[in-house]
Short mmCIF file of C-alpha atoms in Angstrom, two decimals:
data_model
loop_
_atom_site.label_atom_id
_atom_site.label_comp_id
_atom_site.label_asym_id
_atom_site.label_seq_id
_atom_site.Cartn_x
_atom_site.Cartn_y
_atom_site.Cartn_z
CA MET A 71 -114.17 166.03 77.43
CA LEU A 72 -114.86 167.81 80.83
CA ILE A 73 -113.99 164.61 82.81
CA LEU A 74 -110.87 164.20 80.76
CA PHE A 75 -109.82 167.75 81.26
CA LEU A 76 -110.37 167.50 85.05
CA SER A 77 -108.44 164.15 85.24
CA LEU A 78 -105.49 165.62 83.34
CA MET A 79 -105.57 168.79 85.64
CA PHE A 80 -105.47 166.67 88.86
CA LEU A 81 -102.76 164.51 87.42
CA TYR A 82 -100.65 167.60 86.44
CA THR A 83 -101.30 169.03 90.02
CA SER A 84 -100.23 165.89 91.86
CA TYR A 85 -97.13 165.58 89.58
CA SER A 86 -95.94 169.13 90.28
CA ALA A 87 -96.45 168.68 93.99
CA ASN A 88 -94.40 165.49 93.91
CA ILE A 89 -91.64 167.22 92.11
CA VAL A 90 -91.58 170.12 94.66
CA ALA A 91 -91.58 167.69 97.64
CA LEU A 92 -88.52 165.87 96.02
CA LEU A 93 -86.70 169.15 95.57
CA GLN A 94 -87.34 170.23 99.04
CA SER A 95 -86.32 167.12 100.71
CA SER A 96 -82.82 166.19 101.53
CA SER A 97 -81.07 163.43 99.64
CA SER A 98 -81.42 159.92 101.19
CA LYS A 99 -78.66 158.46 99.02
CA ILE A 100 -75.68 159.24 101.15
CA HIS A 101 -75.30 157.59 104.34
CA THR A 102 -71.77 156.24 104.41
CA LEU A 103 -68.36 157.38 103.39
CA ASP A 104 -68.60 154.85 100.33
CA ASP A 105 -71.74 156.73 99.25
CA LEU A 106 -69.90 160.10 99.68
CA LEU A 107 -66.90 158.82 97.62
CA HIS A 108 -69.08 157.83 94.67
CA SER A 109 -71.36 160.97 94.80
CA ARG A 110 -70.88 164.16 92.76
CA LEU A 111 -70.36 166.21 95.86
CA LYS A 112 -67.18 168.25 96.14
CA PHE A 113 -65.19 167.80 99.32
CA ALA A 114 -62.98 169.99 101.49
CA VAL A 115 -61.37 169.87 104.99
CA ASP A 116 -61.00 172.40 107.72
CA ASP A 117 -57.48 173.63 107.49
CA THR A 118 -55.86 172.43 110.81
CA ILE A 119 -52.54 170.70 111.38
CA PHE A 120 -54.23 167.61 112.76
CA ASN A 121 -56.56 167.23 109.71
CA ARG A 122 -53.71 167.66 107.23
CA TYR A 123 -51.75 164.87 108.90
CA TYR A 124 -54.74 162.56 109.55
CA PHE A 125 -56.06 162.70 105.99
CA SER A 126 -52.72 162.29 104.34
CA ALA A 127 -51.85 159.33 106.54
CA ALA A 128 -55.11 157.55 106.31
CA THR A 129 -54.74 153.84 105.35
CA GLU A 130 -58.28 152.68 105.39
CA PRO A 131 -59.30 152.08 101.72
CA VAL A 132 -62.43 154.35 101.54
CA ARG A 133 -60.79 157.18 103.50
CA LYS A 134 -57.65 156.98 101.49
CA ALA A 135 -59.69 157.02 98.26
CA ILE A 136 -61.56 160.09 99.42
CA TYR A 137 -58.26 161.90 100.10
CA GLN A 138 -56.78 160.91 96.75
CA THR A 139 -59.68 161.59 94.57
CA LYS A 140 -61.67 164.42 96.28
CA ILE A 141 -59.34 166.21 98.59
CA ALA A 142 -55.91 166.07 96.97
CA PRO A 143 -56.16 164.69 93.47
CA PRO A 144 -53.04 164.58 91.39
CA GLY A 145 -51.89 167.99 90.13
CA VAL A 146 -54.41 169.90 92.35
CA THR A 147 -53.77 171.86 95.42
CA PRO A 148 -55.26 169.93 98.41
CA ARG A 149 -58.60 171.31 99.37
CA PHE A 150 -57.88 172.55 102.95
CA ILE A 151 -59.89 175.75 103.48
CA SER A 152 -61.08 177.86 106.55
CA MET A 153 -64.14 176.73 108.42
CA GLU A 154 -66.12 179.78 107.58
CA GLU A 155 -65.45 179.29 103.78
CA GLY A 156 -66.41 175.70 104.08
CA VAL A 157 -69.76 176.41 105.72
CA LYS A 158 -70.53 178.95 103.03
CA ASN A 159 -69.84 176.37 100.36
CA ILE A 160 -72.13 174.00 102.08
CA GLN A 161 -74.81 176.64 101.91
CA LYS A 162 -74.31 176.90 98.15
CA GLY A 163 -75.09 173.09 97.74
CA LEU A 164 -73.44 169.95 96.40
CA PHE A 165 -70.57 170.33 98.90
CA ALA A 166 -69.26 168.20 101.80
CA PHE A 167 -66.96 169.69 104.37
CA HIS A 168 -65.09 168.06 107.28
CA MET A 169 -64.97 170.11 110.45
CA GLU A 170 -65.42 170.05 114.22
CA ILE A 171 -69.22 170.24 114.42
CA GLY A 172 -69.38 171.93 117.78
CA VAL A 173 -67.58 174.97 116.46
CA GLY A 174 -68.85 174.68 112.77
CA TYR A 175 -72.49 174.89 114.04
CA LYS A 176 -71.81 178.42 115.21
CA PHE A 177 -71.11 179.42 111.47
CA VAL A 178 -74.13 177.40 110.42
CA SER A 179 -76.46 179.26 112.76
CA LYS A 180 -74.79 182.55 111.50
CA TYR A 181 -75.20 182.08 107.70
CA PHE A 182 -77.85 179.48 107.04
CA LYS A 183 -81.46 180.36 106.59
CA GLU A 184 -84.13 178.30 108.68
CA GLY A 185 -85.16 176.11 105.87
CA GLU A 186 -81.53 175.33 104.87
CA LYS A 187 -80.66 173.88 108.14
CA CYS A 188 -83.08 170.97 107.56
CA GLY A 189 -81.03 169.49 104.82
CA LEU A 190 -77.75 169.04 106.76
CA LYS A 191 -76.43 165.50 107.25
CA GLU A 192 -73.47 164.14 109.24
CA ILE A 193 -71.20 161.25 108.40
CA PRO A 194 -68.56 160.32 110.98
CA PHE A 195 -65.03 160.38 109.50
CA LEU A 196 -62.47 160.25 112.22
CA GLN A 197 -61.56 156.95 113.85
CA VAL A 198 -60.45 158.22 117.22
CA ILE A 199 -61.06 157.24 120.81
CA ASP A 200 -61.93 159.55 123.88
CA PRO A 201 -58.93 161.10 125.47
CA TRP A 202 -57.65 159.74 128.74
CA ILE A 203 -55.41 161.23 131.48
CA GLY A 204 -52.33 159.30 132.26
CA VAL A 205 -50.99 158.90 135.85
CA ARG A 206 -48.11 157.03 137.34
CA LYS A 207 -48.85 153.50 138.25
CA HIS A 208 -49.73 153.12 142.05
CA SER A 209 -49.96 156.91 142.26
CA PRO A 210 -51.78 158.27 145.29
CA TYR A 211 -53.45 160.83 143.05
CA LYS A 212 -55.28 158.20 141.02
CA GLU A 213 -58.25 158.03 143.29
CA MET A 214 -58.35 161.87 143.70
CA TYR A 215 -58.50 162.35 139.92
CA LYS A 216 -61.17 159.57 139.70
CA ILE A 217 -63.42 161.13 142.19
CA GLY A 218 -62.75 164.75 140.93
CA PHE A 219 -63.74 163.89 137.42
CA LYS A 220 -66.91 162.05 138.49
CA ARG A 221 -67.96 165.02 140.55
CA LEU A 222 -67.41 167.39 137.67
CA THR A 223 -69.73 165.17 135.63
CA GLU A 224 -72.33 164.76 138.41
CA HIS A 225 -72.51 168.42 139.19
CA GLY A 226 -72.98 169.46 135.59
CA LEU A 227 -69.69 171.46 135.33
CA GLN A 228 -68.43 169.50 132.28
CA ASP A 229 -71.76 169.84 130.44
CA ARG A 230 -71.67 173.62 131.19
CA GLU A 231 -68.35 174.08 129.72
CA ASN A 232 -69.21 172.01 126.63
CA LEU A 233 -72.34 174.23 126.12
CA MET A 234 -70.22 177.36 126.36
CA PHE A 235 -67.63 176.30 123.85
CA TYR A 236 -69.53 173.93 121.56
CA SER A 237 -72.70 174.59 119.74
CA LYS A 238 -75.51 171.98 119.22
CA ARG A 239 -76.96 171.27 115.81
CA PRO A 240 -79.40 174.04 114.82
CA ARG A 241 -82.98 173.00 115.07
CA CYS A 242 -85.08 172.74 111.95
CA THR A 243 -88.08 174.86 112.51
CA ASN A 244 -89.14 175.91 109.05
CA GLN A 245 -88.68 173.02 106.85
CA GLY A 246 -89.93 173.44 103.20
CA ALA A 247 -90.87 177.16 103.50
CA ASN A 248 -88.07 178.47 101.34
CA PHE A 249 -87.38 178.50 97.65
CA ILE A 250 -84.81 176.16 96.25
CA SER A 251 -82.60 176.96 93.30
CA VAL A 252 -82.33 174.16 90.68
CA SER A 253 -79.30 174.02 88.50
CA MET A 254 -79.16 172.79 84.80
CA VAL A 255 -77.67 169.46 86.11
CA ASP A 256 -80.78 168.74 88.02
CA CYS A 257 -82.94 169.51 85.09
CA TYR A 258 -80.80 167.71 82.45
CA PRO A 259 -82.89 164.53 82.18
CA ALA A 260 -86.19 166.59 81.60
CA LEU A 261 -84.44 168.86 79.09
CA LEU A 262 -83.01 165.64 77.33
CA VAL A 263 -86.47 164.19 77.01
CA LEU A 264 -87.82 167.40 75.81
CA THR A 265 -85.08 167.85 73.14
CA TYR A 266 -85.48 164.21 71.85
CA GLY A 267 -89.29 164.78 71.75
CA VAL A 268 -88.95 167.92 69.64
CA ILE A 269 -86.57 166.09 67.18
CA VAL A 270 -88.83 163.11 66.89
CA SER A 271 -91.82 165.35 66.44
CA LEU A 272 -90.11 167.37 63.65
CA PHE A 273 -89.10 164.06 61.93
CA LEU A 274 -92.67 162.95 62.03
CA LEU A 275 -93.79 166.19 60.74
CA ILE A 276 -91.46 165.95 57.73
CA ILE A 277 -92.70 162.43 57.03
CA GLU A 278 -96.24 163.54 57.21
CA ILE A 279 -95.59 166.41 54.81
CA ILE A 280 -93.89 164.09 52.33
CA VAL A 281 -96.74 161.53 52.55
CA HIS A 282 -99.26 164.37 52.10
CA LYS A 283 -97.43 165.63 48.98
CA ARG A 284 -97.18 162.17 47.64
CA ASN A 285 -100.88 161.56 48.11
CA GLN A 286 -101.68 164.77 46.39
CA ILE A 287 -99.57 163.89 43.35
CA ILE A 288 -101.17 160.53 43.19
CA MET A 289 -104.56 162.07 43.28
CA LYS A 290 -103.83 164.51 40.70
CA MET A 291 -102.45 161.81 38.41
CA SER A 292 -105.44 159.66 38.84
CA CYS A 293 -107.79 162.61 38.05
CA LYS A 294 -105.75 163.32 34.81
CA ARG A 295 -106.07 159.66 33.83
CA ARG A 296 -109.92 159.68 34.44
CA VAL A 297 -110.21 162.88 32.41
CA MET A 298 -108.12 161.31 29.56
CA HIS A 299 -110.37 158.09 29.68
CA THR A 300 -113.45 160.14 29.53
CA GLU A 301 -112.33 162.27 26.53
CA VAL A 302 -111.22 159.07 24.70
CA ALA A 303 -114.61 157.49 25.33
CA GLU A 304 -116.47 160.59 24.00
#
């Protein structure tokens, strides 16, 4: 009995640790836009003129489906919200938000706790190319621009300006050290198994009671018959 008790205790401890590890780890199922489309995450977009035009004019099937089903479904106001509100919704969980990450990470650093920063994931959405500067063909300024931009890059001035205006992704320095709230949706399978188990156990209990009563009645009837046979024999 002692060995059985210790085995069950170790099994329960390892199972609980596995559940906690799964809850504190970020989901590994969403890697592409198609995964995002078929997930139960809500979706919103930073409210800018460019985003409103790009998302409504998207022709690629997956991006178009995301706009029609998650951003602007029929009969619903399109989900274009401010960047600050979008970051706060990400913090609450089960929410995806399209934004300029260089600016958005400033709000992430402002509102997110250290442990919450570890669960962030990025999925590229916009299909754009890097901007170019146009000059007149055979212009004498072409070589000047070319040398000037290269010198800006070599001297680090461009990187300096990018660091001033755009924030990098916050570092994850405290993974797994915070509590995670679990909703009823996450516990639904376990509660469903528990409910079915209780129903089955009650059903088996009723059957056992009926069988026990039946056996008692049979025993009483057999005892009466024995007594009657004994009296007749006497």
